[in-house]
PDB file of N, CA and C in Angstrom:
ATOM      1  N   MET A   1       4.469 -23.466 -33.157  1.00  0.00           N
ATOM      2  CA  MET A   1       5.556 -23.107 -32.486  1.00  0.00           C
ATOM      3  C   MET A   1       5.502 -21.875 -32.559  1.00  0.00           C
ATOM      4  N   GLU A   2       5.136 -20.908 -31.826  1.00  0.00           N
ATOM      5  CA  GLU A   2       4.918 -19.599 -31.636  1.00  0.00           C
ATOM      6  C   GLU A   2       5.695 -19.033 -30.284  1.00  0.00           C
ATOM      7  N   VAL A   3       6.906 -18.032 -30.978  1.00  0.00           N
ATOM      8  CA  VAL A   3       7.220 -17.377 -30.313  1.00  0.00           C
ATOM      9  C   VAL A   3       7.771 -15.563 -30.851  1.00  0.00           C
ATOM     10  N   ALA A   4       6.864 -15.348 -30.382  1.00  0.00           N
ATOM     11  CA  ALA A   4       6.977 -13.443 -30.756  1.00  0.00           C
ATOM     12  C   ALA A   4       7.688 -12.568 -29.742  1.00  0.00           C
ATOM     13  N   GLY A   5       8.940 -12.463 -30.651  1.00  0.00           N
ATOM     14  CA  GLY A   5       9.194 -11.044 -30.160  1.00  0.00           C
ATOM     15  C   GLY A   5      10.595 -12.184 -29.444  1.00  0.00           C
ATOM     16  N   PRO A   6      11.789 -11.183 -28.465  1.00  0.00           N
ATOM     17  CA  PRO A   6      12.973 -12.337 -28.021  1.00  0.00           C
ATOM     18  C   PRO A   6      12.587 -12.928 -26.555  1.00  0.00           C
ATOM     19  N   ALA A   7      13.219 -13.748 -27.071  1.00  0.00           N
ATOM     20  CA  ALA A   7      12.537 -14.888 -25.463  1.00  0.00           C
ATOM     21  C   ALA A   7      13.828 -15.885 -25.146  1.00  0.00           C
ATOM     22  N   SER A   8      14.122 -16.112 -24.109  1.00  0.00           N
ATOM     23  CA  SER A   8      15.459 -17.483 -23.782  1.00  0.00           C
ATOM     24  C   SER A   8      15.042 -18.383 -23.846  1.00  0.00           C
ATOM     25  N   SER A   9      15.860 -19.028 -23.922  1.00  0.00           N
ATOM     26  CA  SER A   9      16.115 -20.938 -25.011  1.00  0.00           C
ATOM     27  C   SER A   9      15.334 -21.513 -24.045  1.00  0.00           C
ATOM     28  N   GLY A  10      15.136 -21.503 -22.925  1.00  0.00           N
ATOM     29  CA  GLY A  10      13.918 -22.005 -22.099  1.00  0.00           C
ATOM     30  C   GLY A  10      12.622 -22.121 -22.553  1.00  0.00           C
ATOM     31  N   GLU A  11      12.357 -20.667 -23.001  1.00  0.00           N
ATOM     32  CA  GLU A  11      11.013 -20.520 -23.681  1.00  0.00           C
ATOM     33  C   GLU A  11      11.146 -21.211 -25.114  1.00  0.00           C
ATOM     34  N   ILE A  12      12.212 -20.723 -26.114  1.00  0.00           N
ATOM     35  CA  ILE A  12      12.192 -21.371 -27.225  1.00  0.00           C
ATOM     36  C   ILE A  12      11.539 -22.942 -27.637  1.00  0.00           C
ATOM     37  N   THR A  13      13.062 -23.280 -26.521  1.00  0.00           N
ATOM     38  CA  THR A  13      12.332 -25.178 -25.744  1.00  0.00           C
ATOM     39  C   THR A  13      10.999 -25.366 -25.616  1.00  0.00           C
ATOM     40  N   LYS A  14      10.770 -24.814 -25.088  1.00  0.00           N
ATOM     41  CA  LYS A  14       9.044 -24.931 -24.920  1.00  0.00           C
ATOM     42  C   LYS A  14       8.357 -24.954 -25.777  1.00  0.00           C
ATOM     43  N   ALA A  15       8.155 -23.915 -26.542  1.00  0.00           N
ATOM     44  CA  ALA A  15       7.606 -23.749 -27.915  1.00  0.00           C
ATOM     45  C   ALA A  15       7.905 -24.726 -29.177  1.00  0.00           C
ATOM     46  N   THR A  16       9.258 -25.229 -28.883  1.00  0.00           N
ATOM     47  CA  THR A  16       9.628 -25.933 -29.712  1.00  0.00           C
ATOM     48  C   THR A  16       9.215 -27.453 -29.413  1.00  0.00           C
ATOM     49  N   TYR A  17       8.959 -28.160 -27.978  1.00  0.00           N
ATOM     50  CA  TYR A  17       8.756 -29.417 -28.135  1.00  0.00           C
ATOM     51  C   TYR A  17       7.218 -29.492 -27.129  1.00  0.00           C
ATOM     52  N   ASP A  18       6.589 -28.411 -27.417  1.00  0.00           N
ATOM     53  CA  ASP A  18       5.368 -27.995 -26.780  1.00  0.00           C
ATOM     54  C   ASP A  18       4.814 -29.259 -26.734  1.00  0.00           C
ATOM     55  N   GLY A  19       4.699 -30.140 -27.188  1.00  0.00           N
ATOM     56  CA  GLY A  19       3.986 -31.597 -27.143  1.00  0.00           C
ATOM     57  C   GLY A  19       5.075 -32.796 -25.983  1.00  0.00           C
ATOM     58  N   ALA A  20       5.735 -32.637 -26.465  1.00  0.00           N
ATOM     59  CA  ALA A  20       6.425 -33.265 -25.784  1.00  0.00           C
ATOM     60  C   ALA A  20       6.301 -33.307 -23.871  1.00  0.00           C
ATOM     61  N   PRO A  21       6.684 -34.582 -23.557  1.00  0.00           N
ATOM     62  CA  PRO A  21       7.114 -34.262 -21.867  1.00  0.00           C
ATOM     63  C   PRO A  21       7.567 -33.713 -21.263  1.00  0.00           C
ATOM     64  N   PRO A  22       7.191 -32.340 -20.161  1.00  0.00           N
ATOM     65  CA  PRO A  22       7.909 -31.390 -20.507  1.00  0.00           C
ATOM     66  C   PRO A  22       9.524 -31.811 -19.169  1.00  0.00           C
ATOM     67  N   ALA A  23       9.690 -33.413 -19.281  1.00  0.00           N
ATOM     68  CA  ALA A  23      10.402 -34.012 -18.584  1.00  0.00           C
ATOM     69  C   ALA A  23      12.124 -33.798 -19.948  1.00  0.00           C
ATOM     70  N   ILE A  24      11.641 -34.058 -21.030  1.00  0.00           N
ATOM     71  CA  ILE A  24      12.675 -33.786 -22.145  1.00  0.00           C
ATOM     72  C   ILE A  24      13.070 -32.629 -22.342  1.00  0.00           C
ATOM     73  N   HIS A  25      12.671 -31.073 -21.885  1.00  0.00           N
ATOM     74  CA  HIS A  25      13.199 -30.228 -22.521  1.00  0.00           C
ATOM     75  C   HIS A  25      14.165 -29.662 -22.028  1.00  0.00           C
ATOM     76  N   PRO A  26      14.747 -30.093 -20.530  1.00  0.00           N
ATOM     77  CA  PRO A  26      16.511 -30.098 -20.233  1.00  0.00           C
ATOM     78  C   PRO A  26      17.171 -30.464 -21.481  1.00  0.00           C
ATOM     79  N   LEU A  27      16.869 -31.251 -21.720  1.00  0.00           N
ATOM     80  CA  LEU A  27      18.036 -32.576 -22.541  1.00  0.00           C
ATOM     81  C   LEU A  27      17.756 -31.719 -23.930  1.00  0.00           C
ATOM     82  N   ALA A  28      16.787 -31.807 -24.274  1.00  0.00           N
ATOM     83  CA  ALA A  28      16.310 -31.168 -25.381  1.00  0.00           C
ATOM     84  C   ALA A  28      17.122 -29.177 -25.632  1.00  0.00           C
ATOM     85  N   GLN A  29      17.168 -28.820 -24.376  1.00  0.00           N
ATOM     86  CA  GLN A  29      17.550 -27.553 -24.602  1.00  0.00           C
ATOM     87  C   GLN A  29      19.245 -27.298 -25.285  1.00  0.00           C
ATOM     88  N   SER A  30      19.692 -28.062 -25.037  1.00  0.00           N
ATOM     89  CA  SER A  30      21.077 -28.662 -25.627  1.00  0.00           C
ATOM     90  C   SER A  30      21.219 -29.157 -26.486  1.00  0.00           C
ATOM     91  N   PRO A  31      21.021 -29.042 -27.600  1.00  0.00           N
ATOM     92  CA  PRO A  31      21.053 -29.030 -29.124  1.00  0.00           C
ATOM     93  C   PRO A  31      20.305 -28.272 -30.119  1.00  0.00           C
ATOM     94  N   LEU A  32      18.990 -27.413 -29.297  1.00  0.00           N
ATOM     95  CA  LEU A  32      18.599 -26.189 -29.269  1.00  0.00           C
ATOM     96  C   LEU A  32      19.868 -25.008 -29.319  1.00  0.00           C
ATOM     97  N   LEU A  33      20.738 -24.728 -28.550  1.00  0.00           N
ATOM     98  CA  LEU A  33      21.295 -23.690 -27.840  1.00  0.00           C
ATOM     99  C   LEU A  33      22.532 -23.617 -28.889  1.00  0.00           C
ATOM    100  N   ALA A  34      23.463 -25.779 -29.421  1.00  0.00           N
ATOM    101  CA  ALA A  34      23.784 -25.130 -30.764  1.00  0.00           C
ATOM    102  C   ALA A  34      22.988 -24.845 -31.274  1.00  0.00           C
ATOM    103  N   HIS A  35      22.518 -24.975 -31.883  1.00  0.00           N
ATOM    104  CA  HIS A  35      21.758 -24.146 -33.054  1.00  0.00           C
ATOM    105  C   HIS A  35      21.463 -22.245 -33.043  1.00  0.00           C
ATOM    106  N   LEU A  36      21.157 -22.085 -32.044  1.00  0.00           N
ATOM    107  CA  LEU A  36      21.090 -20.175 -31.699  1.00  0.00           C
ATOM    108  C   LEU A  36      22.692 -20.403 -31.866  1.00  0.00           C
ATOM    109  N   PHE A  37      23.522 -20.736 -31.317  1.00  0.00           N
ATOM    110  CA  PHE A  37      24.904 -20.000 -31.678  1.00  0.00           C
ATOM    111  C   PHE A  37      25.337 -20.432 -33.210  1.00  0.00           C
ATOM    112  N   LYS A  38      25.011 -21.403 -33.672  1.00  0.00           N
ATOM    113  CA  LYS A  38      25.498 -21.032 -35.414  1.00  0.00           C
ATOM    114  C   LYS A  38      24.870 -20.572 -35.925  1.00  0.00           C
ATOM    115  N   LEU A  39      23.470 -19.936 -35.198  1.00  0.00           N
ATOM    116  CA  LEU A  39      22.553 -19.137 -36.280  1.00  0.00           C
ATOM    117  C   LEU A  39      23.120 -17.763 -35.895  1.00  0.00           C
ATOM    118  N   GLU A  40      23.355 -17.365 -34.461  1.00  0.00           N
ATOM    119  CA  GLU A  40      24.705 -16.369 -34.098  1.00  0.00           C
ATOM    120  C   GLU A  40      25.774 -15.985 -34.557  1.00  0.00           C
ATOM    121  N   GLN A  41      26.099 -17.204 -34.960  1.00  0.00           N
ATOM    122  CA  GLN A  41      27.587 -16.629 -36.041  1.00  0.00           C
ATOM    123  C   GLN A  41      26.925 -16.557 -37.570  1.00  0.00           C
ATOM    124  N   GLU A  42      26.109 -16.953 -38.489  1.00  0.00           N
ATOM    125  CA  GLU A  42      25.099 -16.651 -39.188  1.00  0.00           C
ATOM    126  C   GLU A  42      24.917 -15.617 -39.159  1.00  0.00           C
ATOM    127  N   HIS A  43      24.733 -14.746 -37.576  1.00  0.00           N
ATOM    128  CA  HIS A  43      23.917 -13.234 -38.473  1.00  0.00           C
ATOM    129  C   HIS A  43      22.441 -13.568 -38.701  1.00  0.00           C
ATOM    130  N   VAL A  44      21.537 -14.118 -38.450  1.00  0.00           N
ATOM    131  CA  VAL A  44      20.617 -14.702 -38.343  1.00  0.00           C
ATOM    132  C   VAL A  44      19.675 -14.172 -37.100  1.00  0.00           C
ATOM    133  N   VAL A  45      20.671 -14.587 -35.874  1.00  0.00           N
ATOM    134  CA  VAL A  45      20.256 -14.534 -34.347  1.00  0.00           C
ATOM    135  C   VAL A  45      21.050 -13.723 -33.461  1.00  0.00           C
ATOM    136  N   ALA A  46      20.157 -13.125 -32.597  1.00  0.00           N
ATOM    137  CA  ALA A  46      21.387 -12.022 -31.654  1.00  0.00           C
ATOM    138  C   ALA A  46      20.765 -12.544 -30.250  1.00  0.00           C
ATOM    139  N   GLN A  47      21.998 -13.025 -29.313  1.00  0.00           N
ATOM    140  CA  GLN A  47      21.680 -12.776 -27.702  1.00  0.00           C
ATOM    141  C   GLN A  47      22.139 -12.066 -27.370  1.00  0.00           C
ATOM    142  N   THR A  48      20.903 -11.302 -26.515  1.00  0.00           N
ATOM    143  CA  THR A  48      20.594  -9.977 -25.892  1.00  0.00           C
ATOM    144  C   THR A  48      20.210 -10.646 -24.110  1.00  0.00           C
ATOM    145  N   GLU A  49      21.241 -10.448 -23.416  1.00  0.00           N
ATOM    146  CA  GLU A  49      21.387 -10.948 -22.346  1.00  0.00           C
ATOM    147  C   GLU A  49      21.419 -12.220 -21.773  1.00  0.00           C
ATOM    148  N   VAL A  50      20.018 -12.187 -21.802  1.00  0.00           N
ATOM    149  CA  VAL A  50      19.750 -13.833 -21.420  1.00  0.00           C
ATOM    150  C   VAL A  50      18.540 -14.594 -22.401  1.00  0.00           C
ATOM    151  N   GLN A  51      18.416 -13.816 -23.674  1.00  0.00           N
ATOM    152  CA  GLN A  51      17.344 -13.498 -24.664  1.00  0.00           C
ATOM    153  C   GLN A  51      17.650 -13.478 -25.983  1.00  0.00           C
ATOM    154  N   TRP A  52      17.068 -14.629 -26.722  1.00  0.00           N
ATOM    155  CA  TRP A  52      17.171 -14.561 -28.189  1.00  0.00           C
ATOM    156  C   TRP A  52      16.556 -13.283 -29.089  1.00  0.00           C
ATOM    157  N   ARG A  53      17.274 -13.254 -30.172  1.00  0.00           N
ATOM    158  CA  ARG A  53      15.963 -12.628 -31.051  1.00  0.00           C
ATOM    159  C   ARG A  53      16.254 -12.058 -32.661  1.00  0.00           C
ATOM    160  N   LEU A  54      15.668 -12.819 -33.586  1.00  0.00           N
ATOM    161  CA  LEU A  54      15.724 -12.738 -35.099  1.00  0.00           C
ATOM    162  C   LEU A  54      16.715 -11.459 -35.111  1.00  0.00           C
ATOM    163  N   LEU A  55      17.511 -11.451 -35.816  1.00  0.00           N
ATOM    164  CA  LEU A  55      17.682 -10.133 -36.568  1.00  0.00           C
ATOM    165  C   LEU A  55      17.525  -9.801 -38.335  1.00  0.00           C
TER     166      LEU A  55
END
């Protein structure tokens, strides 16, 4: 998986589940967002408009 710099949750999902059928990407995005929100509370990532970035 490689996402360099800020990326949308859709881009992160696509990179994370690269080998999986694209049909599951919408289902996989929900738990990914839950993890991103947790990491945001821990000050590991930040959301800027529609993108996420590491702190």
